[in-house]
Tab-separated table of N, CA and C in Angstrom:
chain	number	residue	atom	x	y	z
A	1	UNK	N	186.301	182.569	27.487
A	1	UNK	CA	185.625	181.412	26.849
A	1	UNK	C	186.777	179.989	27.228
A	2	UNK	N	187.664	180.512	26.592
A	2	UNK	CA	189.036	179.205	26.603
A	2	UNK	C	189.508	179.377	27.863
A	3	UNK	N	189.920	180.614	29.122
A	3	UNK	CA	190.256	179.967	30.193
A	3	UNK	C	189.297	179.303	30.881
A	4	UNK	N	188.064	179.566	30.603
A	4	UNK	CA	187.325	179.219	31.495
A	4	UNK	C	187.099	177.379	31.176
A	5	UNK	N	186.865	177.220	29.862
A	5	UNK	CA	187.066	175.763	29.179
A	5	UNK	C	188.188	174.513	29.529
A	6	UNK	N	189.236	175.717	29.565
A	6	UNK	CA	190.916	175.014	30.075
A	6	UNK	C	190.520	174.622	31.883
A	7	UNK	N	189.906	175.312	32.578
A	7	UNK	CA	189.893	175.205	33.763
A	7	UNK	C	188.765	173.950	33.828
A	8	UNK	N	187.853	173.718	33.123
A	8	UNK	CA	186.842	172.662	33.173
A	8	UNK	C	187.814	171.032	33.098
A	9	UNK	N	188.426	171.507	31.959
A	9	UNK	CA	188.998	170.557	31.353
A	9	UNK	C	190.141	170.052	32.788
A	10	UNK	N	190.622	170.778	33.142
A	10	UNK	CA	192.066	170.834	33.999
A	10	UNK	C	191.058	170.246	35.470
A	11	UNK	N	190.052	170.594	35.871
A	11	UNK	CA	189.336	170.296	36.728
A	11	UNK	C	188.632	168.464	36.665
A	12	UNK	N	188.298	168.130	35.311
A	12	UNK	CA	188.036	166.791	35.433
A	12	UNK	C	188.929	165.991	34.863
A	13	UNK	N	189.930	166.291	34.294
A	13	UNK	CA	191.290	165.567	34.266
A	13	UNK	C	191.745	165.302	35.741
A	14	UNK	N	191.855	165.837	36.783
A	14	UNK	CA	192.625	165.668	37.727
A	14	UNK	C	191.435	164.833	39.238
A	15	UNK	N	190.236	165.073	38.621
A	15	UNK	CA	189.359	164.534	39.233
A	15	UNK	C	188.668	163.028	39.075
A	16	UNK	N	188.981	163.153	37.219
A	16	UNK	CA	188.278	161.777	36.766
A	16	UNK	C	189.146	161.114	36.148
A	17	UNK	N	190.427	161.663	35.550
A	17	UNK	CA	191.301	160.969	35.185
A	17	UNK	C	191.053	161.053	33.548
A	18	UNK	N	192.287	160.944	32.472
A	18	UNK	CA	191.996	161.222	31.373
A	18	UNK	C	191.527	160.647	30.427
A	19	UNK	N	191.241	159.309	30.761
A	19	UNK	CA	190.100	158.686	29.770
A	19	UNK	C	188.494	158.593	30.336
A	20	UNK	N	188.094	159.343	31.306
A	20	UNK	CA	186.723	159.667	31.559
A	20	UNK	C	186.100	160.315	30.272
A	21	UNK	N	184.920	159.685	30.130
A	21	UNK	CA	183.725	160.142	29.146
A	21	UNK	C	183.945	161.999	29.791
A	22	UNK	N	183.674	162.252	30.659
A	22	UNK	CA	183.423	163.579	30.646
A	22	UNK	C	184.732	164.585	30.638
A	23	UNK	N	185.673	164.378	30.903
A	23	UNK	CA	187.035	164.647	30.243
A	23	UNK	C	187.175	164.909	28.939
A	24	UNK	N	186.876	163.586	28.313
A	24	UNK	CA	186.897	163.847	26.837
A	24	UNK	C	185.933	164.596	26.496
A	25	UNK	N	184.864	164.606	27.058
A	25	UNK	CA	184.030	165.589	26.333
A	25	UNK	C	184.589	167.215	26.574
A	26	UNK	N	184.990	167.251	27.628
A	26	UNK	CA	185.560	168.660	27.964
A	26	UNK	C	187.047	169.046	27.066
A	27	UNK	N	187.807	167.971	26.452
A	27	UNK	CA	188.738	168.487	25.424
A	27	UNK	C	188.047	168.608	23.916
A	28	UNK	N	186.948	167.864	23.625
A	28	UNK	CA	185.781	167.873	22.819
A	28	UNK	C	185.547	169.610	22.216
A	29	UNK	N	185.261	170.010	23.490
A	29	UNK	CA	184.276	170.842	23.828
A	29	UNK	C	185.560	172.462	23.911
A	30	UNK	N	186.669	171.714	23.997
A	30	UNK	CA	187.669	172.791	23.942
A	30	UNK	C	188.330	173.152	22.456
A	31	UNK	N	187.907	171.628	21.776
A	31	UNK	CA	188.302	172.033	20.247
A	31	UNK	C	187.384	172.477	19.479
A	32	UNK	N	186.191	172.533	19.828
A	32	UNK	CA	184.931	173.180	19.043
A	32	UNK	C	185.129	174.540	19.144
A	33	UNK	N	185.741	175.178	20.140
A	33	UNK	CA	185.900	176.759	20.825
A	33	UNK	C	187.309	176.991	19.849
A	34	UNK	N	188.269	175.972	20.111
A	34	UNK	CA	189.466	176.369	19.028
A	34	UNK	C	189.166	176.401	17.317
A	35	UNK	N	188.153	175.816	16.798
A	35	UNK	CA	187.475	175.956	15.769
A	35	UNK	C	186.913	177.458	15.909
A	36	UNK	N	185.938	177.539	16.331
A	36	UNK	CA	185.182	179.127	16.412
A	36	UNK	C	186.113	180.279	16.244
A	37	UNK	N	187.501	180.203	17.250
A	37	UNK	CA	188.065	181.172	17.198
A	37	UNK	C	189.121	181.146	16.019
A	38	UNK	N	189.204	180.051	15.001
A	38	UNK	CA	190.088	179.909	13.878
A	38	UNK	C	191.228	179.197	14.111
A	39	UNK	N	191.530	178.654	15.240
A	39	UNK	CA	192.511	177.775	15.519
A	39	UNK	C	192.726	176.742	15.288
A	40	UNK	N	192.737	176.294	13.968
A	40	UNK	CA	192.259	175.130	13.338
A	40	UNK	C	193.435	173.988	13.703
A	41	UNK	N	194.705	174.289	13.744
A	41	UNK	CA	195.514	173.513	14.068
A	41	UNK	C	195.954	172.906	15.528
A	42	UNK	N	195.094	174.363	16.451
A	42	UNK	CA	195.040	173.426	17.749
A	42	UNK	C	193.837	172.820	17.854
A	43	UNK	N	192.621	173.045	17.097
A	43	UNK	CA	191.690	172.083	17.184
A	43	UNK	C	191.926	170.479	16.805
A	44	UNK	N	192.736	170.593	15.837
A	44	UNK	CA	192.965	169.191	15.306
A	44	UNK	C	193.693	168.339	16.139
A	45	UNK	N	194.505	169.316	17.116
A	45	UNK	CA	195.350	168.143	17.868
A	45	UNK	C	194.180	167.953	19.223
A	46	UNK	N	193.470	168.808	19.720
A	46	UNK	CA	192.486	168.195	20.612
A	46	UNK	C	191.584	167.360	20.098
A	47	UNK	N	190.912	167.375	18.954
A	47	UNK	CA	189.751	166.512	18.510
A	47	UNK	C	190.274	165.305	18.000
A	48	UNK	N	191.833	164.845	17.875
A	48	UNK	CA	192.662	163.779	17.681
A	48	UNK	C	192.974	162.956	19.146
A	49	UNK	N	193.006	163.854	20.469
A	49	UNK	CA	193.160	163.227	21.519
A	49	UNK	C	191.990	163.358	21.886
A	50	UNK	N	190.913	163.614	22.039
A	50	UNK	CA	189.495	163.182	22.084
A	50	UNK	C	189.121	161.982	21.754
A	51	UNK	N	189.224	161.868	20.377
A	51	UNK	CA	189.168	160.459	19.507
A	51	UNK	C	189.943	159.307	20.193
A	52	UNK	N	191.330	159.501	20.135
A	52	UNK	CA	191.743	158.750	20.888
A	52	UNK	C	191.356	158.377	21.619
A	53	UNK	N	191.336	158.896	22.857
A	53	UNK	CA	190.835	158.730	24.247
A	53	UNK	C	189.467	157.944	24.182
A	54	UNK	N	188.302	158.337	23.271
A	54	UNK	CA	187.439	157.369	23.316
A	54	UNK	C	187.378	156.240	22.575
A	55	UNK	N	188.296	156.215	21.615
A	55	UNK	CA	188.469	154.664	21.140
A	55	UNK	C	188.827	153.921	22.052
A	56	UNK	N	189.506	154.519	22.830
A	56	UNK	CA	190.480	153.747	24.246
A	56	UNK	C	189.121	153.240	25.077
A	57	UNK	N	188.578	154.165	25.484
A	57	UNK	CA	187.562	153.822	26.963
A	57	UNK	C	186.059	153.638	26.341
A	58	UNK	N	185.564	153.880	25.406
A	58	UNK	CA	184.635	153.882	24.585
A	58	UNK	C	184.012	152.673	23.476
A	59	UNK	N	185.111	152.626	22.860
A	59	UNK	CA	185.398	151.792	21.587
A	59	UNK	C	184.647	152.459	20.387
A	60	UNK	N	185.044	151.978	19.612
A	60	UNK	CA	185.301	152.731	18.274
A	60	UNK	C	183.704	153.135	17.418
A	61	UNK	N	182.706	152.354	17.821
A	61	UNK	CA	181.582	152.247	17.736
A	61	UNK	C	180.417	152.982	18.043
A	62	UNK	N	180.967	153.556	19.347
A	62	UNK	CA	180.199	154.690	20.706
A	62	UNK	C	179.759	155.524	19.807
A	63	UNK	N	178.819	156.443	19.914
A	63	UNK	CA	178.299	157.575	19.692
A	63	UNK	C	179.341	158.879	19.665
A	64	UNK	N	180.093	158.967	20.947
A	64	UNK	CA	180.681	160.115	21.104
A	64	UNK	C	181.991	159.698	20.399
A	65	UNK	N	182.703	158.623	20.247
A	65	UNK	CA	183.629	158.017	19.308
A	65	UNK	C	183.289	158.585	18.095
A	66	UNK	N	181.944	158.272	17.465
A	66	UNK	CA	181.727	158.441	15.833
A	66	UNK	C	181.477	159.858	15.910
A	67	UNK	N	181.276	160.755	16.684
A	67	UNK	CA	181.053	162.496	16.810
A	67	UNK	C	182.335	163.094	16.603
A	68	UNK	N	183.471	162.347	17.195
A	68	UNK	CA	184.797	162.981	17.228
A	68	UNK	C	185.569	162.600	16.151
A	69	UNK	N	185.202	161.611	15.702
A	69	UNK	CA	185.677	161.563	14.118
A	69	UNK	C	185.169	161.919	12.914
A	70	UNK	N	183.535	162.414	13.091
A	70	UNK	CA	182.981	163.312	12.217
A	70	UNK	C	183.540	164.659	12.659
A	71	UNK	N	183.774	164.985	13.971
A	71	UNK	CA	184.614	166.597	14.063
A	71	UNK	C	185.861	166.828	13.681
A	72	UNK	N	186.512	165.717	13.420
A	72	UNK	CA	187.946	166.248	13.212
A	72	UNK	C	187.720	165.879	11.375
A	73	UNK	N	187.015	164.894	11.027
A	73	UNK	CA	186.778	164.519	9.328
A	73	UNK	C	186.108	166.268	8.863
A	74	UNK	N	185.238	166.766	9.647
A	74	UNK	CA	184.774	168.075	8.903
A	74	UNK	C	185.534	169.270	9.012
A	75	UNK	N	186.557	169.221	10.017
A	75	UNK	CA	187.766	170.350	10.293
A	75	UNK	C	188.837	169.901	9.149
A	76	UNK	N	189.198	168.724	8.642
A	76	UNK	CA	190.299	168.292	7.929
A	76	UNK	C	189.655	169.075	6.524
A	77	UNK	N	188.211	168.777	6.339
A	77	UNK	CA	187.734	169.294	5.173
A	77	UNK	C	187.755	170.893	4.930
A	78	UNK	N	187.362	171.589	5.838
A	78	UNK	CA	187.743	172.918	5.820
A	78	UNK	C	188.882	173.607	6.036
A	79	UNK	N	190.104	172.360	5.872
A	79	UNK	CA	191.936	172.763	6.016
A	79	UNK	C	192.207	172.605	4.648
A	80	UNK	N	191.158	171.750	3.811
A	80	UNK	CA	191.190	171.616	2.105
A	80	UNK	C	191.964	169.559	2.178
A	81	UNK	N	192.238	169.361	3.326
A	81	UNK	CA	192.868	167.961	3.433
A	81	UNK	C	191.723	166.816	3.313
A	82	UNK	N	190.833	167.121	1.933
A	82	UNK	CA	189.275	166.512	1.608
A	82	UNK	C	190.029	164.980	1.676
A	83	UNK	N	191.139	164.500	1.297
A	83	UNK	CA	191.348	162.968	1.326
A	83	UNK	C	191.328	162.263	2.813
A	84	UNK	N	192.169	163.019	3.581
A	84	UNK	CA	192.130	162.785	4.909
A	84	UNK	C	190.843	162.649	5.837
A	85	UNK	N	189.638	163.536	5.260
A	85	UNK	CA	188.917	163.556	5.798
A	85	UNK	C	187.360	162.240	5.273
A	86	UNK	N	188.076	161.859	4.093
A	86	UNK	CA	187.236	160.671	3.544
A	86	UNK	C	187.890	159.511	4.241
A	87	UNK	N	188.763	159.657	4.540
A	87	UNK	CA	189.615	158.202	4.941
A	87	UNK	C	189.037	157.944	6.585
A	88	UNK	N	188.978	159.168	6.983
A	88	UNK	CA	188.507	159.393	8.551
A	88	UNK	C	186.748	158.602	8.797
A	89	UNK	N	185.761	159.568	7.692
A	89	UNK	CA	184.552	158.907	7.853
A	89	UNK	C	184.351	157.423	6.796
A	90	UNK	N	185.683	156.754	6.296
A	90	UNK	CA	185.396	155.383	5.702
A	90	UNK	C	185.262	154.360	6.612
A	91	UNK	N	185.833	154.806	7.953
A	91	UNK	CA	186.209	153.778	9.047
A	91	UNK	C	184.907	153.217	9.702
């Protein structure tokens, strides 16, 4: 699954660009897979990339951006970083 999602990301990135919503969704999907695989550090990097891209291209109030914030905060909580998660959700 990881190889396939990486291929999807690479394809969307090359065809649509790094800030296209579909490319950012591919990054987010890869991050979700990393969480499921227990690769939380990798997932965090990917969630942050998706969040930054979504903030830049969609704005901070867009539902996809808010979803990225929530995913990152949830991950931080599972990593015992509750204060960071609270800050993320307070934005």
